Tab-separated table of C-alpha atoms and ligand atoms in Angstrom:
chain	number	residue	atom	x	y	z
A	1	MET	CA	40.689	118.785	289.126
A	2	SER	CA	43.922	120.660	288.396
A	3	ASN	CA	44.412	123.729	290.511
A	4	GLY	CA	47.590	124.793	288.750
A	5	LYS	CA	49.955	123.574	291.456
A	6	GLN	CA	48.708	120.014	291.776
A	7	ASN	CA	49.029	117.321	289.140
A	8	LYS	CA	51.747	119.023	287.212
A	9	THR	CA	53.522	116.836	284.672
A	10	VAL	CA	57.211	117.587	284.330
A	11	PHE	CA	59.192	116.209	281.453
A	12	THR	CA	62.976	116.477	281.955
A	13	ILE	CA	65.273	115.844	279.016
A	14	PHE	CA	68.897	114.917	279.658
A	15	GLY	CA	70.812	115.570	276.437
A	16	GLY	CA	68.663	118.542	275.475
A	17	THR	CA	71.023	119.829	272.785
A	18	GLY	CA	71.383	116.539	270.932
A	19	ASP	CA	69.970	115.376	267.629
A	20	LEU	CA	67.308	113.164	269.152
A	21	THR	CA	65.871	116.085	271.105
A	22	TYR	CA	65.873	118.455	268.137
A	23	ARG	CA	64.647	116.033	265.483
A	24	LYS	CA	62.281	113.776	267.385
A	25	LEU	CA	61.412	114.745	270.943
A	26	LEU	CA	60.620	118.450	270.616
A	27	PRO	CA	58.709	117.985	267.339
A	28	ALA	CA	56.711	115.236	269.088
A	29	PHE	CA	55.885	117.658	271.923
A	30	TYR	CA	54.872	120.303	269.427
A	31	ASN	CA	52.543	117.874	267.658
A	32	LEU	CA	50.975	116.747	270.927
A	33	PHE	CA	50.631	120.343	272.080
A	34	SER	CA	49.041	121.554	268.879
A	35	LEU	CA	46.583	118.652	269.009
A	36	TYR	CA	45.691	119.430	272.657
A	37	LYS	CA	47.120	116.093	273.782
A	38	MET	CA	49.612	117.376	276.329
A	39	PRO	CA	48.631	117.076	279.994
A	40	GLN	CA	46.718	120.104	281.167
A	41	ASP	CA	49.502	121.423	283.355
A	42	PHE	CA	52.998	120.577	282.148
A	43	GLU	CA	56.576	121.857	281.990
A	44	ILE	CA	59.507	120.715	279.914
A	45	LEU	CA	62.890	121.062	281.581
A	46	ILE	CA	65.773	120.831	279.137
A	47	LEU	CA	69.197	120.005	280.509
A	48	GLY	CA	72.395	120.644	278.607
A	49	ARG	CA	75.994	121.603	279.090
A	50	LYS	CA	75.929	124.397	276.506
A	51	GLU	CA	75.691	127.888	277.942
A	52	TYR	CA	72.258	128.786	276.587
A	53	THR	CA	69.541	130.726	278.314
A	54	THR	CA	65.930	129.639	278.012
A	55	GLU	CA	65.397	132.481	275.507
A	56	SER	CA	68.388	131.583	273.338
A	57	TYR	CA	67.453	127.886	273.449
A	58	ILE	CA	63.961	128.663	272.223
A	59	GLU	CA	65.443	130.610	269.312
A	60	ILE	CA	67.677	127.631	268.479
A	61	ILE	CA	64.906	125.058	268.446
A	62	LYS	CA	62.464	127.067	266.348
A	63	PRO	CA	63.977	126.213	262.934
A	64	TRP	CA	64.268	122.543	263.941
A	65	LEU	CA	60.601	122.427	264.799
A	66	LYS	CA	59.674	124.257	261.617
A	67	LYS	CA	61.442	121.513	259.719
A	68	PHE	CA	60.459	118.442	261.698
A	69	THR	CA	56.935	118.848	263.039
A	70	ARG	CA	54.305	116.631	261.453
A	71	THR	CA	51.489	119.060	262.086
A	72	ASN	CA	51.534	122.533	260.547
A	73	PHE	CA	54.050	124.789	262.239
A	74	ARG	CA	52.419	127.956	263.573
A	75	ASP	CA	54.339	130.707	265.345
A	76	GLU	CA	51.499	131.329	267.717
A	77	VAL	CA	51.359	127.658	268.816
A	78	PHE	CA	55.143	127.578	269.154
A	79	ASP	CA	55.095	130.691	271.355
A	80	ARG	CA	52.455	129.200	273.616
A	81	MET	CA	54.356	125.926	273.911
A	82	SER	CA	57.631	127.776	274.597
A	83	GLU	CA	56.118	129.233	277.746
A	84	HIS	CA	56.371	125.699	279.162
A	85	ILE	CA	60.043	125.195	278.275
A	86	GLN	CA	62.924	125.976	280.586
A	87	TYR	CA	66.592	125.445	279.793
A	88	LEU	CA	69.040	124.694	282.580
A	89	VAL	CA	72.817	124.478	282.208
A	90	ILE	CA	74.137	121.468	284.055
A	91	ASN	CA	76.804	118.849	283.649
A	92	PHE	CA	74.865	115.662	284.228
A	93	THR	CA	77.988	113.780	285.266
A	94	GLU	CA	78.423	116.206	288.209
A	95	GLU	CA	76.280	115.080	291.094
A	96	ALA	CA	76.427	118.512	292.713
A	97	ASP	CA	74.602	120.000	289.712
A	98	TYR	CA	71.496	117.965	290.507
A	99	ALA	CA	70.725	120.446	293.287
A	100	LEU	CA	69.965	122.937	290.510
A	101	ILE	CA	67.402	120.569	289.018
A	102	LYS	CA	65.868	120.082	292.430
A	103	ASP	CA	65.525	123.841	292.847
A	104	VAL	CA	63.575	124.088	289.603
A	105	TYR	CA	61.188	121.307	290.646
A	106	GLU	CA	60.687	122.988	294.010
A	107	GLN	CA	59.909	126.286	292.375
A	108	TRP	CA	57.141	124.527	290.412
A	109	GLY	CA	55.821	122.933	293.589
A	110	GLY	CA	52.820	120.646	293.916
A	111	VAL	CA	52.562	116.931	293.351
A	112	GLN	CA	54.237	116.079	290.107
A	113	GLN	CA	54.316	113.325	287.589
A	114	ARG	CA	57.956	113.358	286.570
A	115	LEU	CA	59.353	111.781	283.447
A	116	TYR	CA	63.099	111.752	282.935
A	117	TYR	CA	64.091	111.162	279.329
A	118	LEU	CA	67.708	110.061	279.011
A	119	ALA	CA	68.556	111.193	275.462
A	120	VAL	CA	72.230	110.441	276.124
A	121	ALA	CA	74.687	107.636	275.354
A	122	PRO	CA	73.840	104.402	277.261
A	123	GLN	CA	76.940	104.554	279.450
A	124	PHE	CA	75.325	107.546	281.187
A	125	PHE	CA	72.005	105.830	282.002
A	126	ALA	CA	73.141	104.338	285.302
A	127	PRO	CA	75.203	107.353	286.489
A	128	ILE	CA	72.244	109.680	285.852
A	129	ALA	CA	69.847	107.323	287.658
A	130	HIS	CA	72.233	107.220	290.630
A	131	SER	CA	72.655	110.970	290.763
A	132	LEU	CA	68.881	111.458	290.648
A	133	LYS	CA	68.621	109.123	293.596
A	134	ASN	CA	71.592	110.434	295.585
A	135	SER	CA	70.450	114.018	295.216
A	136	GLY	CA	67.168	113.091	296.896
A	137	ILE	CA	65.143	114.013	293.784
A	138	LEU	CA	63.568	110.567	293.679
A	139	ASP	CA	62.645	110.651	297.372
A	140	GLU	CA	59.838	113.076	296.828
A	141	LYS	CA	56.374	111.635	296.797
A	142	ASP	CA	55.867	112.413	293.128
A	143	SER	CA	55.533	109.737	290.510
A	144	HIS	CA	58.843	109.102	288.747
A	145	GLN	CA	59.283	107.481	285.338
A	146	VAL	CA	62.492	107.132	283.379
A	147	MET	CA	62.625	106.677	279.609
A	148	ILE	CA	65.661	105.149	277.932
A	149	GLU	CA	66.592	104.355	274.366
A	150	LYS	CA	68.215	101.178	273.121
A	151	PRO	CA	70.727	99.598	273.265
A	152	PHE	CA	69.782	97.965	276.549
A	153	GLY	CA	73.186	96.390	276.970
A	154	VAL	CA	75.263	94.733	274.294
A	155	ASP	CA	74.591	91.195	275.498
A	156	ILE	CA	72.663	89.509	278.276
A	157	THR	CA	75.325	90.130	280.932
A	158	SER	CA	75.662	93.840	280.286
A	159	ALA	CA	71.871	94.170	280.014
A	160	GLN	CA	71.494	92.510	283.418
A	161	MET	CA	74.083	94.807	284.911
A	162	LEU	CA	72.393	97.895	283.486
A	163	HIS	CA	69.030	96.671	284.735
A	164	GLN	CA	70.391	96.051	288.212
A	165	GLN	CA	71.930	99.519	288.328
A	166	MET	CA	68.783	101.222	287.065
A	167	CYS	CA	66.718	99.290	289.604
A	168	GLN	CA	68.740	100.782	292.454
A	169	ALA	CA	67.053	104.078	291.605
A	170	PHE	CA	63.802	103.147	289.817
A	171	ASN	CA	61.609	100.079	290.093
A	172	ASP	CA	61.070	98.118	286.890
A	173	GLU	CA	57.504	99.398	286.634
A	174	SER	CA	58.798	102.942	286.162
A	175	ILE	CA	61.461	102.113	283.550
A	176	TYR	CA	60.174	102.792	280.012
A	177	ARG	CA	62.450	101.165	277.421
A	178	ILE	CA	61.852	102.679	274.032
A	179	ASP	CA	61.720	100.652	270.861
A	180	HIS	CA	60.478	103.226	268.383
A	181	TYR	CA	59.159	100.473	266.089
A	182	LEU	CA	56.404	99.885	268.663
A	183	GLY	CA	55.273	103.443	268.016
A	184	LYS	CA	54.772	102.776	264.293
A	185	GLU	CA	51.181	102.752	263.138
A	186	MET	CA	51.310	99.584	261.054
A	187	ILE	CA	53.170	97.582	263.668
A	188	GLN	CA	50.377	98.315	266.118
A	189	ASN	CA	47.970	97.486	263.332
A	190	ILE	CA	49.323	93.916	262.956
A	191	MET	CA	47.548	92.985	266.175
A	192	SER	CA	44.296	94.650	265.094
A	193	VAL	CA	44.348	92.965	261.707
A	194	ARG	CA	45.122	89.565	263.186
A	195	PHE	CA	42.719	89.552	266.092
A	196	ASN	CA	39.740	91.350	264.565
A	197	ASN	CA	39.372	89.369	261.359
A	198	THR	CA	38.301	85.759	261.350
A	199	LEU	CA	39.427	85.873	257.725
A	200	PHE	CA	43.045	86.138	258.837
A	201	GLU	CA	43.170	84.677	262.320
A	202	GLY	CA	41.582	81.421	261.140
A	203	ILE	CA	44.429	80.765	258.730
A	204	TRP	CA	47.276	82.136	260.846
A	205	ASN	CA	48.861	78.753	261.538
A	206	ASN	CA	51.281	76.151	260.241
A	207	LEU	CA	48.588	74.245	258.352
A	208	GLN	CA	48.028	77.244	256.105
A	209	ILE	CA	51.183	79.350	256.187
A	210	ASP	CA	54.142	78.329	254.062
A	211	ASN	CA	56.604	80.968	255.259
A	212	ILE	CA	56.844	84.389	256.852
A	213	GLN	CA	59.241	87.137	255.818
A	214	ILE	CA	60.154	90.195	257.857
A	215	SER	CA	62.221	92.644	255.929
A	216	ALA	CA	63.641	96.069	256.821
A	217	LEU	CA	65.890	97.453	254.121
A	218	GLU	CA	67.412	100.921	254.223
A	219	THR	CA	69.187	103.012	251.611
A	220	VAL	CA	71.187	105.025	254.132
A	221	GLY	CA	74.620	103.968	255.325
A	222	VAL	CA	75.906	104.442	258.856
A	223	GLU	CA	75.746	108.234	258.485
A	224	ASN	CA	77.439	109.984	261.392
A	225	ARG	CA	77.006	107.050	263.784
A	226	GLY	CA	80.116	105.090	262.779
A	227	ALA	CA	81.565	104.853	266.279
A	228	TYR	CA	78.372	103.338	267.693
A	229	TYR	CA	77.559	101.187	264.674
A	230	ASP	CA	80.978	99.610	264.312
A	231	GLN	CA	80.675	98.263	267.858
A	232	THR	CA	77.139	97.070	267.238
A	233	GLY	CA	76.308	95.737	263.753
A	234	ALA	CA	72.961	94.974	262.151
A	235	LEU	CA	72.197	91.950	264.319
A	236	LYS	CA	72.250	93.975	267.524
A	237	ASP	CA	71.165	97.302	266.019
A	238	MET	CA	68.013	96.029	264.285
A	239	VAL	CA	67.309	92.310	264.774
A	240	GLN	CA	67.583	91.963	268.571
A	241	ASN	CA	65.070	94.747	269.093
A	242	HIS	CA	62.953	96.064	266.195
A	243	LEU	CA	62.679	92.909	264.101
A	244	PHE	CA	62.145	90.642	267.097
A	245	GLN	CA	59.356	92.965	268.228
A	246	ILE	CA	57.682	92.468	264.852
A	247	LEU	CA	58.336	88.727	264.901
A	248	SER	CA	56.796	88.318	268.343
A	249	ILE	CA	53.670	90.272	267.344
A	250	VAL	CA	53.295	88.205	264.186
A	251	GLY	CA	53.723	84.942	266.102
A	252	MET	CA	51.910	85.627	269.378
A	253	GLU	CA	48.617	84.267	270.690
A	254	LYS	CA	45.790	86.693	271.334
A	255	PRO	CA	46.444	88.480	274.636
A	256	GLU	CA	43.672	88.138	277.188
A	257	ASP	CA	43.224	91.895	277.257
A	258	ALA	CA	45.015	94.962	275.976
A	259	SER	CA	47.108	95.401	279.128
A	260	ALA	CA	50.841	95.808	278.722
A	261	TYR	CA	51.372	92.754	280.886
A	262	ASP	CA	49.221	90.465	278.745
A	263	ILE	CA	50.562	91.696	275.428
A	264	GLN	CA	54.187	91.504	276.501
A	265	SER	CA	53.759	88.085	278.124
A	266	GLU	CA	52.428	86.697	274.856
A	267	GLN	CA	55.313	88.292	272.956
A	268	VAL	CA	57.861	86.821	275.359
A	269	LYS	CA	56.414	83.333	274.840
A	270	VAL	CA	57.259	83.669	271.145
A	271	LEU	CA	60.794	84.907	271.802
A	272	ASP	CA	61.354	82.110	274.308
A	273	ALA	CA	60.186	79.643	271.657
A	274	LEU	CA	62.807	80.716	269.097
A	275	ILE	CA	64.798	77.594	268.300
A	276	PRO	CA	68.543	78.159	268.768
A	277	ILE	CA	70.505	77.444	265.607
A	278	GLU	CA	72.256	74.092	265.827
A	279	LYS	CA	75.978	73.641	265.714
A	280	GLY	CA	77.220	73.206	262.158
A	281	LYS	CA	73.953	74.558	260.685
A	282	LEU	CA	74.789	78.231	260.800
A	283	ARG	CA	75.461	78.636	257.093
A	284	GLU	CA	72.004	77.300	256.243
A	285	HIS	CA	70.441	79.864	258.567
A	286	LEU	CA	72.469	83.014	258.399
A	287	VAL	CA	74.092	85.351	255.873
A	288	LEU	CA	76.101	88.334	257.039
A	289	GLY	CA	77.088	91.119	254.668
A	290	GLN	CA	78.910	94.434	254.602
A	291	TYR	CA	78.329	97.132	252.008
A	292	SER	CA	81.105	98.165	249.682
A	293	SER	CA	81.076	101.278	247.512
A	294	GLY	CA	78.383	101.568	244.870
A	295	THR	CA	75.475	103.694	243.788
A	296	SER	CA	72.694	104.702	246.104
A	297	SER	CA	69.863	107.029	245.079
A	298	ASP	CA	71.863	107.884	241.920
A	299	MET	CA	74.918	108.915	243.908
A	300	THR	CA	78.252	107.183	244.186
A	301	VAL	CA	78.715	106.275	247.823
A	302	LYS	CA	81.586	105.051	249.974
A	303	GLY	CA	81.925	101.515	251.203
A	304	TYR	CA	81.462	100.795	254.893
A	305	LEU	CA	85.202	100.533	255.533
A	306	GLU	CA	85.773	104.050	254.171
A	307	GLU	CA	83.105	105.622	256.367
A	308	GLU	CA	84.046	107.921	259.244
A	309	ASN	CA	84.893	106.294	262.592
A	310	ILE	CA	84.930	102.782	261.162
A	311	ASN	CA	87.880	100.509	261.811
A	312	THR	CA	89.552	100.018	258.409
A	313	ASN	CA	89.484	96.239	258.741
A	314	SER	CA	86.177	96.064	260.545
A	315	THR	CA	84.199	92.826	260.339
A	316	THR	CA	80.960	94.427	261.522
A	317	GLU	CA	77.930	93.302	259.515
A	318	THR	CA	75.684	95.895	257.888
A	319	PHE	CA	73.345	93.226	256.500
A	320	VAL	CA	71.765	90.138	258.042
A	321	ALA	CA	69.521	87.530	256.477
A	322	MET	CA	68.385	84.779	258.749
A	323	LYS	CA	66.057	81.795	258.843
A	324	VAL	CA	64.503	80.973	262.206
A	325	PHE	CA	61.762	78.751	263.545
A	326	ILE	CA	59.588	79.129	266.593
A	327	ASP	CA	58.441	76.121	268.503
A	328	THR	CA	54.837	77.054	269.219
A	329	PRO	CA	51.776	74.940	268.378
A	330	ARG	CA	50.635	77.688	266.006
A	331	LEU	CA	53.738	78.172	263.886
A	332	ALA	CA	56.041	75.206	264.486
A	333	GLY	CA	57.789	74.258	261.250
A	334	VAL	CA	57.061	77.541	259.441
A	335	PRO	CA	60.321	79.172	258.337
A	336	ILE	CA	60.559	82.817	259.315
A	337	TYR	CA	63.011	84.693	257.138
A	338	ILE	CA	64.343	87.945	258.528
A	339	ARG	CA	66.369	90.447	256.558
A	340	THR	CA	67.775	93.862	257.282
A	341	GLY	CA	70.534	95.922	255.757
A	342	LYS	CA	71.969	99.343	255.144
A	343	ARG	CA	72.755	100.810	251.714
A	344	CYS	CA	70.282	98.517	250.018
A	345	ASP	CA	68.466	99.231	246.783
A	346	ARG	CA	65.318	100.486	248.498
A	347	ARG	CA	63.833	101.729	251.729
A	348	SER	CA	61.182	99.264	252.672
A	349	THR	CA	59.895	97.655	255.844
A	350	GLU	CA	57.270	94.981	255.519
A	351	VAL	CA	55.988	91.627	256.709
A	352	ALA	CA	54.941	89.056	254.113
A	353	ILE	CA	52.892	85.974	254.895
A	354	GLN	CA	52.907	83.451	252.109
A	355	PHE	CA	50.241	80.764	252.298
A	356	LYS	CA	50.462	77.169	251.165
A	357	ALA	CA	49.080	76.356	247.735
A	358	PRO	CA	48.500	73.180	245.760
A	359	GLU	CA	50.878	72.501	242.873
A	360	GLY	CA	50.249	74.806	239.936
A	361	ILE	CA	48.428	77.501	241.894
A	362	LEU	CA	50.086	80.779	242.810
A	363	PRO	CA	50.122	81.040	246.619
A	364	ASN	CA	48.011	83.634	248.392
A	365	LEU	CA	50.050	86.428	249.809
A	366	LEU	CA	49.411	88.922	252.549
A	367	ILE	CA	51.825	91.818	252.915
A	368	ILE	CA	51.691	94.234	255.811
A	369	LYS	CA	53.426	97.370	254.618
A	370	ILE	CA	55.050	99.320	257.395
A	371	TYR	CA	57.248	101.834	255.579
A	372	PRO	CA	57.311	103.939	253.397
A	373	ASP	CA	53.784	102.974	252.385
A	374	GLU	CA	51.481	101.936	255.166
A	375	GLY	CA	48.900	99.418	254.160
A	376	ILE	CA	47.893	95.850	253.474
A	377	TYR	CA	48.204	93.958	250.232
A	378	LEU	CA	46.411	90.715	249.539
A	379	ARG	CA	46.999	88.586	246.498
A	380	PHE	CA	44.589	85.869	245.425
A	381	ASN	CA	43.561	84.081	242.243
A	382	ALA	CA	40.548	84.800	240.061
A	383	LYS	CA	39.220	84.097	236.619
A	384	LYS	CA	40.640	86.210	233.855
A	385	PRO	CA	37.804	88.232	232.327
A	386	GLY	CA	36.742	86.722	229.043
A	387	THR	CA	35.498	83.465	227.681
A	388	THR	CA	38.462	81.269	228.611
A	389	PRO	CA	38.660	79.651	232.064
A	390	GLU	CA	42.137	81.050	232.673
A	391	VAL	CA	43.031	81.860	236.305
A	392	VAL	CA	45.215	84.868	237.035
A	393	PRO	CA	46.584	86.460	240.208
A	394	VAL	CA	44.741	89.598	241.296
A	395	PHE	CA	45.234	91.743	244.361
A	396	MET	CA	43.580	94.094	246.776
A	397	ASP	CA	45.821	96.879	247.921
A	398	PHE	CA	44.706	98.892	250.913
A	399	CYS	CA	46.925	101.950	251.136
A	400	GLN	CA	46.340	103.533	254.514
A	401	SER	CA	48.875	106.324	254.058
A	402	CYS	CA	47.448	107.306	250.654
A	403	VAL	CA	44.387	108.775	252.350
A	404	TYR	CA	45.114	112.343	253.403
A	405	GLU	CA	43.065	112.126	256.629
A	406	ASN	CA	44.903	108.965	257.648
A	407	ARG	CA	48.243	110.533	256.929
A	408	ILE	CA	47.629	113.637	258.970
A	409	ASN	CA	46.037	111.663	261.792
A	410	THR	CA	48.868	109.178	262.095
A	411	PRO	CA	51.116	110.182	264.963
A	412	GLU	CA	54.837	109.820	264.602
A	413	ALA	CA	56.426	107.059	266.651
A	414	TYR	CA	57.847	109.387	269.321
A	415	GLU	CA	54.602	111.287	269.630
A	416	ARG	CA	52.717	108.089	270.346
A	417	LEU	CA	55.373	106.873	272.785
A	418	ILE	CA	55.522	110.106	274.767
A	419	GLU	CA	51.749	110.224	275.011
A	420	ALA	CA	51.701	106.587	276.169
A	421	ALA	CA	54.317	107.383	278.812
A	422	PHE	CA	52.265	110.304	280.161
A	423	LYS	CA	49.355	107.895	280.444
A	424	LYS	CA	51.583	105.229	282.018
A	425	ASP	CA	50.647	102.762	279.298
A	426	LYS	CA	53.599	100.412	279.076
A	427	ALA	CA	52.246	98.300	276.209
A	428	LEU	CA	54.282	100.320	273.713
A	429	PHE	CA	57.553	99.761	275.566
A	430	THR	CA	59.919	96.822	275.815
A	431	SER	CA	59.568	94.766	278.957
A	432	TRP	CA	62.567	93.485	280.847
A	433	ALA	CA	61.543	89.891	280.022
A	434	GLN	CA	61.594	90.768	276.309
A	435	VAL	CA	65.073	92.223	276.627
A	436	LEU	CA	66.327	89.092	278.376
A	437	SER	CA	64.728	86.672	275.988
A	438	SER	CA	65.941	88.388	272.828
A	439	TRP	CA	69.503	88.712	274.132
A	440	LYS	CA	69.489	85.027	275.040
A	441	PHE	CA	68.887	84.078	271.401
A	442	ILE	CA	71.289	86.671	269.982
A	443	ASP	CA	74.103	85.819	272.436
A	444	HIS	CA	73.847	82.184	271.467
A	445	LEU	CA	73.924	83.136	267.804
A	446	VAL	CA	76.960	85.386	268.245
A	447	GLU	CA	78.750	82.527	270.001
A	448	ARG	CA	78.056	80.279	266.999
A	449	ILE	CA	79.205	83.007	264.586
A	450	ASN	CA	82.522	83.246	266.414
A	451	GLU	CA	82.948	79.474	266.741
A	452	GLU	CA	82.176	78.789	263.111
A	453	GLN	CA	84.118	81.820	261.874
A	454	MET	CA	81.254	83.038	259.811
A	455	ILE	CA	82.275	84.722	256.578
A	456	LEU	CA	81.224	88.290	255.933
A	457	HIS	CA	80.018	88.809	252.358
A	458	PRO	CA	80.571	92.184	250.735
A	459	TYR	CA	77.720	93.607	248.631
A	460	PRO	CA	77.847	96.737	246.498
A	461	SER	CA	75.805	99.642	247.849
A	462	GLY	CA	72.509	99.844	246.023
A	463	GLN	CA	71.811	96.083	245.989
A	464	SER	CA	69.488	94.095	248.192
A	465	GLY	CA	72.381	92.494	250.095
A	466	PRO	CA	74.727	89.628	249.173
A	467	HIS	CA	73.510	87.052	246.616
A	468	LEU	CA	73.811	84.361	249.251
A	469	ALA	CA	70.803	85.882	251.003
A	470	ASP	CA	68.743	84.981	247.915
A	471	GLU	CA	70.418	81.601	247.746
A	472	MET	CA	69.365	80.825	251.331
A	473	LEU	CA	65.729	80.930	250.210
A	474	ARG	CA	66.340	79.420	246.791
A	475	VAL	CA	67.580	76.143	248.288
A	476	ASP	CA	64.292	76.014	250.205
A	477	GLY	CA	62.410	76.512	246.912
A	478	ARG	CA	61.435	80.070	247.860
A	479	HIS	CA	62.391	83.672	247.158
A	480	TRP	CA	62.223	87.018	248.925
A	481	ILE	CA	58.866	88.583	248.371
A	482	ASP	CA	58.072	92.152	247.839
A	483	GLU	CA	55.072	93.629	246.179
A	484	GLU	CA	56.753	94.177	242.822
A	485	HIS	CA	58.426	90.802	242.597
A	486	GLY	CA	55.997	88.673	244.644
B	501	BG6	C1	67.496	102.564	264.714
B	501	BG6	C2	68.804	102.018	264.266
B	501	BG6	O1	67.098	101.983	265.927
B	501	BG6	O2	66.520	102.302	263.714
B	501	BG6	C3	69.219	102.634	262.949
B	501	BG6	O3	69.784	102.305	265.263
B	501	BG6	C4	68.131	102.440	261.912
B	501	BG6	O4	70.438	102.086	262.492
B	501	BG6	C5	66.790	102.897	262.457
B	501	BG6	O5	68.467	103.199	260.769
B	501	BG6	C6	65.670	102.549	261.506
B	501	BG6	O6	64.490	103.143	261.956
B	501	BG6	P1	63.354	103.573	260.939
B	501	BG6	O7	62.257	104.111	261.793
B	501	BG6	O8	63.972	104.595	260.034
B	501	BG6	O9	62.975	102.317	260.212
């Protein structure tokens, strides 16, 4: 069908000399290209302020790709891909410069599918969208899609304002909001496991489930992102987006079909059903922490307050543990414990479903392992081999990432997301309704935190957060589960 000039796909990256482009976006393109998954006729237009030429830019990115591609790096593949890359010096805050972009598109000609990836700080999203519109670039009859990274606002009001501004240039259908957790293999797999196994789906309810735990612990600190992080904190950096995505997939009803609309509508129903935390009850539901100095991966590390670009008396939380309930017929009354933190004792993202059990019997446990291992762990009880009738816990441990073929066939999050965007599949992106619903809950929570002057608990780097996070579960007669300590 392609005649070379028609059906060209043009991917334009604003912020082409930033970390995200070097570490994630270009390696994702390389992987897609080497696996023959790029559209047949494509170009990548890189925009940056630095005075590079296309040739010098290609030299600069080569070592980054060598380091960060998932598939084997081959010079010959890189050279072929580089033929599709063009670097253009522009200042994206200067509307006049957009004429240069327009010239490049015109030189390519034909009907184009255009994707604009805004790998820039969020305050530039709306100005770039406006300049694209004012320069007439969006008037052309091509298909236009814009991809943006979180944060989508810092609360519901700013999110609404951003949305309104973006919608002056793009319609909502063409706005692709990235939550890279949706590109993770095992997060997508939660739906498959739930809806394709009567074994699980039949017991996925409040008659059988005792509690659910969603945990994302990191060993890294704020790294070089102090300025952003200090304004944001763990609640808005991780819970409002990534962890609520997981929560809504764990709690949702089966979508009618695999369309983005159906999946996202079911997810939104779960977010809308989150029960706001009552006045005076905050301390039973929430623990906020901040890391102090300590040992991480055998190294002595600074406390949060000593990190670069952090206010010396900052009260920003680097750890959150929270107990929430959702008011849906399926899971009403089941506590959902959420936990995330930086500078913890381990890097681990997982979902644990603990089932109810009669007195004296160890509860069944299902753990969906998202990172670093990808897999599913199931614990049940069986007879101890021998002549006594003793019952002992045993487990089945399916390690998806242990199998070489699985590992090399598992796309990285950005690879999957870029491919989905080319195909206009919005199921892997955050819908506007999801943004609204999650901010509604978080805004209410932040209001409570301020009203009740929530205390921030320090925890030494290298621990799994403040002790009070364990206490929150202990008073409920429970504990945090992970495979080793389950
Ligand atoms: C980002 C957060 O969205 O997700 C970071 O801004 C966090 O603070 C990161 O470290 C975690 O992502 P992953 O894929 O490493 O679990």
